[in-house]
Short mmCIF file of C-alpha atoms and ligand atoms in Angstrom, two decimals:
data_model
loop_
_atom_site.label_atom_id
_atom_site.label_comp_id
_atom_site.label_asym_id
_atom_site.label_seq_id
_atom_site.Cartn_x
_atom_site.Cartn_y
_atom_site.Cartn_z
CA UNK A 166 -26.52 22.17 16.69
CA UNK A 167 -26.87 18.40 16.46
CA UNK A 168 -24.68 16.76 14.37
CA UNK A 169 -25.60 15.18 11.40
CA UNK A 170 -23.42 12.15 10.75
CA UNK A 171 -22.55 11.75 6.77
CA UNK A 172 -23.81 8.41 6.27
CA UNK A 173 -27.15 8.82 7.68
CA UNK A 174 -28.52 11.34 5.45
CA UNK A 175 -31.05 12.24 3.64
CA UNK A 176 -30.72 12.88 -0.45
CA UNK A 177 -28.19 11.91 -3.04
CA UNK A 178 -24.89 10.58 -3.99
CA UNK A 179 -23.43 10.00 -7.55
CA UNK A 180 -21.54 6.65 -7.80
CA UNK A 181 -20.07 4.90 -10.56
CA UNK A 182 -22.67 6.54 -13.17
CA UNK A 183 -26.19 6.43 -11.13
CA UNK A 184 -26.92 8.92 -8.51
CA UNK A 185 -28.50 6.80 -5.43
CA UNK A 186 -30.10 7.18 -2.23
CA UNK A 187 -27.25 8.66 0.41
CA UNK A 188 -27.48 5.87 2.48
CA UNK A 189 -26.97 3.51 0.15
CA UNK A 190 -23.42 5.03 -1.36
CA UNK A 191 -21.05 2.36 0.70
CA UNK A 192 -17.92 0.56 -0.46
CA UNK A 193 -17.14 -2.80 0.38
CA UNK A 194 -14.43 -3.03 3.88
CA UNK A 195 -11.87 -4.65 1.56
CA UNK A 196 -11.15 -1.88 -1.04
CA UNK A 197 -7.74 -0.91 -2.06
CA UNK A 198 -8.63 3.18 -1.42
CA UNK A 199 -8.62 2.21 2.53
CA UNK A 200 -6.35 0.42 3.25
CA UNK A 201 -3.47 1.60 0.88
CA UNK A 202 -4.77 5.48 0.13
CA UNK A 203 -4.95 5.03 -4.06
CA UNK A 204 -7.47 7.34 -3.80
CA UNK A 205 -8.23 11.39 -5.01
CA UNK A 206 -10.45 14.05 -4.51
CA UNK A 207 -11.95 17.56 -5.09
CA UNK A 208 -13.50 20.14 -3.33
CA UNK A 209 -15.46 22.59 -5.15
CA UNK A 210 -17.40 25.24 -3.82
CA UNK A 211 -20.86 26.06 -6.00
CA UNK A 212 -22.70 29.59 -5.75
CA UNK A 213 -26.05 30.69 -7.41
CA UNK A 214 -26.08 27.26 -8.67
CA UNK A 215 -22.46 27.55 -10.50
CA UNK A 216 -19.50 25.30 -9.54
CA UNK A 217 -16.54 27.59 -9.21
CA UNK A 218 -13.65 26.46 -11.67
CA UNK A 219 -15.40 23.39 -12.25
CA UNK A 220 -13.42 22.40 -14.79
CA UNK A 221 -10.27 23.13 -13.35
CA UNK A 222 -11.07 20.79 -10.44
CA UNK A 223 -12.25 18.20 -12.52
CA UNK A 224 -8.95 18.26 -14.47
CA UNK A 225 -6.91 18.55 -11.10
CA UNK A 226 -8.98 15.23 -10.56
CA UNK A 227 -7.55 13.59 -13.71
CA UNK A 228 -4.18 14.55 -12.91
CA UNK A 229 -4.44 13.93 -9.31
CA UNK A 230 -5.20 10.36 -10.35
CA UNK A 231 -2.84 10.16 -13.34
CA UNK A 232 0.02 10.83 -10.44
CA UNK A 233 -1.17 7.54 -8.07
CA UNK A 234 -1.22 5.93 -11.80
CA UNK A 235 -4.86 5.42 -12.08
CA UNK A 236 -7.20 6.36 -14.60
CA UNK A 237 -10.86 7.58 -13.93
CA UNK A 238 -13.16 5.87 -16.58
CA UNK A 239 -14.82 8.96 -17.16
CA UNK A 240 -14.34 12.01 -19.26
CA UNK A 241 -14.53 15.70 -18.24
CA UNK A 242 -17.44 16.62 -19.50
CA UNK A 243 -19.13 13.23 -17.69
CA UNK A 244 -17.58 14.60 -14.25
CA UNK A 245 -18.52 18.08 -14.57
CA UNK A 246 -22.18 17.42 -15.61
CA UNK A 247 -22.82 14.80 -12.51
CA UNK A 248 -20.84 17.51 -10.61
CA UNK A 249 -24.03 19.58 -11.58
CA UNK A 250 -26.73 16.84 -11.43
CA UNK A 251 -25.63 15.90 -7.62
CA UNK A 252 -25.98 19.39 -6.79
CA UNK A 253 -29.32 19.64 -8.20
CA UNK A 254 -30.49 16.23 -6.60
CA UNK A 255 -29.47 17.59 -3.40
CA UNK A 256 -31.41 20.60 -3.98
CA UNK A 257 -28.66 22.88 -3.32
CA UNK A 258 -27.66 26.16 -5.29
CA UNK A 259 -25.00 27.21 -2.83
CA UNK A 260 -22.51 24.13 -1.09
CA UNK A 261 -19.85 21.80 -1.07
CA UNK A 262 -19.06 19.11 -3.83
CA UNK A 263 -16.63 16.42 -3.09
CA UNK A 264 -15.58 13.95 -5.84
CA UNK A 265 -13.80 10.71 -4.82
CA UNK A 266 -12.11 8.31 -6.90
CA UNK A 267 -10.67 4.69 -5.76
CA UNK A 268 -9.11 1.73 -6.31
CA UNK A 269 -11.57 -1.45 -5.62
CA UNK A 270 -11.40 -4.33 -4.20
CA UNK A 271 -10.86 -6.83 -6.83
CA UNK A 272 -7.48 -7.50 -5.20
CA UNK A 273 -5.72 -6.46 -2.02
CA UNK A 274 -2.14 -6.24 -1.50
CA UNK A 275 0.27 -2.97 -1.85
CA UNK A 276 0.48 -3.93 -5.46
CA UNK A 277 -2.97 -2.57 -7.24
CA UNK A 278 -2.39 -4.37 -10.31
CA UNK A 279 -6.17 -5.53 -11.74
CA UNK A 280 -8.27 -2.94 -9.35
CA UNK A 281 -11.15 -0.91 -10.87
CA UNK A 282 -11.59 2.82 -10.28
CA UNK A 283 -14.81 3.77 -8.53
CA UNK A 284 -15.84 7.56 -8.85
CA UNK A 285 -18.74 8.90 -6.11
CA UNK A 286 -19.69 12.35 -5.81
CA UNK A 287 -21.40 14.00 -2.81
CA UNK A 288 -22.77 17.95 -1.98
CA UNK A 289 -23.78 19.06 0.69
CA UNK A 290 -24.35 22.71 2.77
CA UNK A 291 -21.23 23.86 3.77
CA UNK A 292 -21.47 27.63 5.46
CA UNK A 293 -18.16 28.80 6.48
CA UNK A 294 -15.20 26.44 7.20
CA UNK A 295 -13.45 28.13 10.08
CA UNK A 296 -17.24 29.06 11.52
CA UNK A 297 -17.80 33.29 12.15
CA UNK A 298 -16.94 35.90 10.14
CA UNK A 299 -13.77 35.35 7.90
CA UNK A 300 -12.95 38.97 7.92
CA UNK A 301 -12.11 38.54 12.24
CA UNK A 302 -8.77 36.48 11.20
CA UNK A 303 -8.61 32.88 12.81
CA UNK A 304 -5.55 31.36 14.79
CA UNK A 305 -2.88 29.11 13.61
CA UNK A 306 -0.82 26.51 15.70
CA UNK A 307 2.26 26.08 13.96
CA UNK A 308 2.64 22.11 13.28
CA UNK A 309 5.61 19.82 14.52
CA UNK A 310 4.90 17.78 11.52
CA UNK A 311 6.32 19.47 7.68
CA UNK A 312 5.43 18.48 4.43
CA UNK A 313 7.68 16.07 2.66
CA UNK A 314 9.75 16.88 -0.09
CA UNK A 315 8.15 15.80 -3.53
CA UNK A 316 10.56 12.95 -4.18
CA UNK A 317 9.02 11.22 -1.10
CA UNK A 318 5.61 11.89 -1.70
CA UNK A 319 3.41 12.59 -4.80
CA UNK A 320 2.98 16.76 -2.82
CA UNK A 321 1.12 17.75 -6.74
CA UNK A 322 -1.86 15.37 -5.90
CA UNK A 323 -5.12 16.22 -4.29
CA UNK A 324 -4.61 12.63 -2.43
CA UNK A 325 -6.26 11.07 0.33
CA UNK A 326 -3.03 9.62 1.70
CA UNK A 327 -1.47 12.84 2.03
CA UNK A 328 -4.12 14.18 4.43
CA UNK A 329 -2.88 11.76 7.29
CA UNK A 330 -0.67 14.02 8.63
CA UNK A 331 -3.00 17.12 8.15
CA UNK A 332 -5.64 15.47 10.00
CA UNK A 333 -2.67 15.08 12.87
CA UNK A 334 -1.65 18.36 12.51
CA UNK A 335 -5.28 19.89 12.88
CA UNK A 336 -6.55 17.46 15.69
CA UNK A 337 -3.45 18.76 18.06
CA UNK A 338 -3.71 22.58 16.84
CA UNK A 339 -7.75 21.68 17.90
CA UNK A 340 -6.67 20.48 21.32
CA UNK A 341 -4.66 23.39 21.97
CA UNK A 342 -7.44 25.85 20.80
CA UNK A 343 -6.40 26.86 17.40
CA UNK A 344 -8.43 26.79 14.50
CA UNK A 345 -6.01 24.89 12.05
CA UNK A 346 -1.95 24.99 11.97
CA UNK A 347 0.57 26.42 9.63
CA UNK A 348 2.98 23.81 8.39
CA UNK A 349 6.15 24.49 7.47
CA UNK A 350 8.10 22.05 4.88
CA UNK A 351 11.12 19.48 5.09
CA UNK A 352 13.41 22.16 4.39
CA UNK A 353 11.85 24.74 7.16
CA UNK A 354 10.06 26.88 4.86
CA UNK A 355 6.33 27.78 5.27
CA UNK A 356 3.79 25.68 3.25
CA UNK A 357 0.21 26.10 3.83
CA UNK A 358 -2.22 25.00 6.35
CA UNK A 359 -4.10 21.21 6.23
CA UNK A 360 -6.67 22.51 3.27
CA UNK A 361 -5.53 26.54 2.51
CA UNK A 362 -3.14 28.14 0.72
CA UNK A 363 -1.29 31.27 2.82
CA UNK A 364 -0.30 34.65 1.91
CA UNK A 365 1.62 37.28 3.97
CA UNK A 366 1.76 41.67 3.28
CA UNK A 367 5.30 42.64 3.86
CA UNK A 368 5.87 45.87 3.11
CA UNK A 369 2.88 46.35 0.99
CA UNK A 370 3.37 43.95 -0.90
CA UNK A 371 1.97 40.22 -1.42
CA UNK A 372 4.17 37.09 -0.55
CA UNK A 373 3.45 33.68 -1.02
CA UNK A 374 5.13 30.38 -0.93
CA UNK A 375 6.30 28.64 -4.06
CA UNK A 376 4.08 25.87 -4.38
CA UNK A 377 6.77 22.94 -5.22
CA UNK A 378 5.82 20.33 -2.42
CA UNK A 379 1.80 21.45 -1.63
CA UNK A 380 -1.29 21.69 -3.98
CA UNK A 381 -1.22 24.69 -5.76
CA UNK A 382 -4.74 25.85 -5.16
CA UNK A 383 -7.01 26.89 -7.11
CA UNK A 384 -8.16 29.43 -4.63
CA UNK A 385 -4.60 30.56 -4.35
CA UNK A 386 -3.70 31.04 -8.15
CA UNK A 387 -7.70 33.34 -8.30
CA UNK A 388 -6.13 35.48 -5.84
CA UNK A 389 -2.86 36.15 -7.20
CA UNK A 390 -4.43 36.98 -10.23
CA UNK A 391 -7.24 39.44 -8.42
CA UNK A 392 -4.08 40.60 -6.72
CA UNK A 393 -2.58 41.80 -9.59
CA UNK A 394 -5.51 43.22 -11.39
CA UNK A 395 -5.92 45.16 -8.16
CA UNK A 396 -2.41 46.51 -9.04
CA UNK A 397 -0.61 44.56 -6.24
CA UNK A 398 2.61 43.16 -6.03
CA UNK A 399 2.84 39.78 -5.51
CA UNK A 400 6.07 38.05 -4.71
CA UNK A 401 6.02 33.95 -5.12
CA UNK A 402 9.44 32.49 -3.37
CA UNK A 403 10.64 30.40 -0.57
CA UNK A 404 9.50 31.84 2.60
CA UNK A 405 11.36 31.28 6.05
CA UNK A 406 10.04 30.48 9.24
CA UNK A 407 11.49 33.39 10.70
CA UNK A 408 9.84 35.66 8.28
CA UNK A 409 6.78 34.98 9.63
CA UNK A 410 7.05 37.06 12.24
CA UNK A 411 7.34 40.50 9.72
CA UNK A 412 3.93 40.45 8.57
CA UNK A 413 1.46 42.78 8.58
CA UNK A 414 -1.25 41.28 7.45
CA UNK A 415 -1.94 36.98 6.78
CA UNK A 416 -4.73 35.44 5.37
CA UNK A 417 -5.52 32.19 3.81
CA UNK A 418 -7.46 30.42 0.24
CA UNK A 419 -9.02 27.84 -0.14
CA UNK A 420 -12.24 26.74 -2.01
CA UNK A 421 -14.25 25.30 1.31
CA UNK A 422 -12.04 28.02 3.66
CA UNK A 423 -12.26 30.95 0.49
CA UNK A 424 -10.16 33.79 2.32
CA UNK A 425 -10.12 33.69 5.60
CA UNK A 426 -7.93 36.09 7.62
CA UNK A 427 -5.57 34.85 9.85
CA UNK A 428 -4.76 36.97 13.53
CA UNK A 429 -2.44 34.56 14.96
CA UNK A 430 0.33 32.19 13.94
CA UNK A 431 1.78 31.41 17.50
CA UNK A 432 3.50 33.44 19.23
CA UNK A 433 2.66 35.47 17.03
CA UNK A 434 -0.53 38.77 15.91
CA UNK A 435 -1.67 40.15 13.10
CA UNK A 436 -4.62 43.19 12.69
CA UNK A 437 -6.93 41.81 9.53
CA UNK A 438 -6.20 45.05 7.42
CA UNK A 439 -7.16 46.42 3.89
CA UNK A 440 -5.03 44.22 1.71
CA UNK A 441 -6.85 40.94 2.92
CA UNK A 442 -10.59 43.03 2.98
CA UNK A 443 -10.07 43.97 -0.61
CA UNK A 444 -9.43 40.36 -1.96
CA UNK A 445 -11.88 38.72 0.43
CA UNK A 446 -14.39 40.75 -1.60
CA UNK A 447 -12.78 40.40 -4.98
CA UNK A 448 -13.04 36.75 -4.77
CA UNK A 449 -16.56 36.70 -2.99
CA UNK A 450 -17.73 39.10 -5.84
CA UNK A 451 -15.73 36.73 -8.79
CA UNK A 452 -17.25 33.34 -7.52
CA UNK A 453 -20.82 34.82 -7.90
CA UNK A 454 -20.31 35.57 -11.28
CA UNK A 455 -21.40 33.40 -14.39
CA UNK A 456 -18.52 30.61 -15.73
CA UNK A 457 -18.02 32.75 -18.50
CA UNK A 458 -17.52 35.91 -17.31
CA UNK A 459 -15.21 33.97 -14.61
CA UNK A 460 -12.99 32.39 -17.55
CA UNK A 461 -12.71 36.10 -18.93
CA UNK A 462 -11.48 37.96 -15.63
CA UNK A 463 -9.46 35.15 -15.25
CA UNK A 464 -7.53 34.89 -18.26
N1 PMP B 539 -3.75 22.90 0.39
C1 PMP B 539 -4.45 21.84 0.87
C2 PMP B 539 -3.74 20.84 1.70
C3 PMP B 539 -5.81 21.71 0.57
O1 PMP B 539 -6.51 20.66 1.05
C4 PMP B 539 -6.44 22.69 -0.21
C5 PMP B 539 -7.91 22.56 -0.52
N2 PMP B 539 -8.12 21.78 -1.67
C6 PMP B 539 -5.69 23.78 -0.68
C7 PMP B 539 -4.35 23.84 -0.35
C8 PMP B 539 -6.31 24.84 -1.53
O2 PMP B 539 -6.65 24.33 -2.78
P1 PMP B 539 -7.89 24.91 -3.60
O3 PMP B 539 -7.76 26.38 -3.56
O4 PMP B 539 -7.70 24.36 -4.96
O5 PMP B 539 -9.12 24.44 -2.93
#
């Protein structure tokens, strides 16, 4: 497959209130986003022509920014319906939508006093994130570097900034042949992966992580509550490194990864089993379904 590089594409990209040609959606060198990371995103996943939790995401947006002490200049219902019109531009039904909002370059200096805030919005075909079937479980490096504690970085953004050290994190796992890597946090405690939530079966059961210094996903909080629906028990707390090793079963969610099951974390295996088939197909069923009937199974 030859790859397609994102700025030399055909179709089109929402910015700043007009949807233009995809090759013309550039920023200027000098903008506060790159140099000093004041800048947010999303990642929604749309089927049947739906955006999954749209909503949701474009609130996470809002906050997201709110956090880095920005505003966007645009309401909710603005986001969600060029959200909608991007996809439709792009001809899509099924893909990936990624809003991005900035800081500009009216000034430039760690201080953003005076900036703007840009918004763009971009979709595109995104077919599975780890590539093959997510049912045949993926493997996991586990990362030397943890996520920070939340008092020395902003952990309940969706910020660009905080990706720097998942990009590290996933180039070396990469090297070495792994799909992505788990990353534990300051304290030693699992976290998640660069862009998934993580879930373990321990005695039947369904562990997770407390989310207090990574994004709370979306895709994480759907599954706890198809989890439970599906009369499972599922156990949030602080999970040990060590622990990692009792699993039976370990899968991942996120919105671009969905679930994805997991078959090794290092040194150590794991058999994809029932637990992770059932809400694999729970959520693959739920994000088909219309945004009403979504709200309702979620509430
Ligand atoms: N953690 C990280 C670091 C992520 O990038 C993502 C993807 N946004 C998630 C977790 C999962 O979040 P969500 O389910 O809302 O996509």
């Amino acid at each position: 497959m030859t790859l397609v590089p994102f700025d030399d594409r055909d179709g089109w990209v929402w910015i700043d209130g007009s949807l233009v040609p995809w090759r013309d959606a550039r920023l200027h060198v000098l903008s506060h986003g790159l140099h000093y990371a004041s800048a947010v995103f999303e990642g929604e996943r749309a089927y049947a022509g739906n955006i999954f939790r749209l909503r949701d995401h474009t609130n996470r947006l809002h906050a997201s920014a709110g956090i880095l002490g920005f505003e966007i200049p645009w309401t909710a219902e603005q986001i969600d319906d060029a959200c909608l019109a991007v996809l439709e531009a792009n001809g899509l039904t099924d893909g990936y939508i990624r809003p991005i909002a900035w800081r500009g370059s009216e000034v430039l200096g760690v201080s953003a006093r005076g900036t703007s805030t840009h918004l763009a919005i971009a979709a595109w075909a995104w077919p599975a994130y780890f590539g093959g079937p997510r049912m045949e479980g993926i493997r996991l490096a586990i990362a030397d570097w943890k996520r920070p504690s939340p008092d020395t970085a902003p952990t309940a953004a969706k910020a660009t900034g905080l990706y720097m050290v998942g990009t590290m994190a996933k180039m070396k796992a990469e090297a070495e042949g792994y799909s992505d890597a788990l990353m534990m946090d300051w304290r030693g405690r699992v976290a998640e992966t660069t862009g998934t939530n993580v879930f373990f079966v321990m005695d039947g059961d369904l562990h997770t992580p407390d989310p207090d210094c990574f994004l709370d996903g979306l895709t994480r909080r759907t599954v706890v509550r198809l989890a439970q629906k599906h009369q499972m028990n599922v156990i949030t707390r602080p999970i040990e490194a060590a622990e990692i090793s009792r699993a039976t079963e370990v899968f991942l969610a996120g919105t671009a990864a969905e679930v994805t099951a997991v078959r090794e974390i290092g040194p150590h295996r794991y058999t994809p089993g029932p637990i992770t088939e059932t809400l694999m197909k729970a959520y693959d069923s739920l994000v088909r379904q219309s945004p009403a009937t979504v709200a309702q199974s979620l509430a």
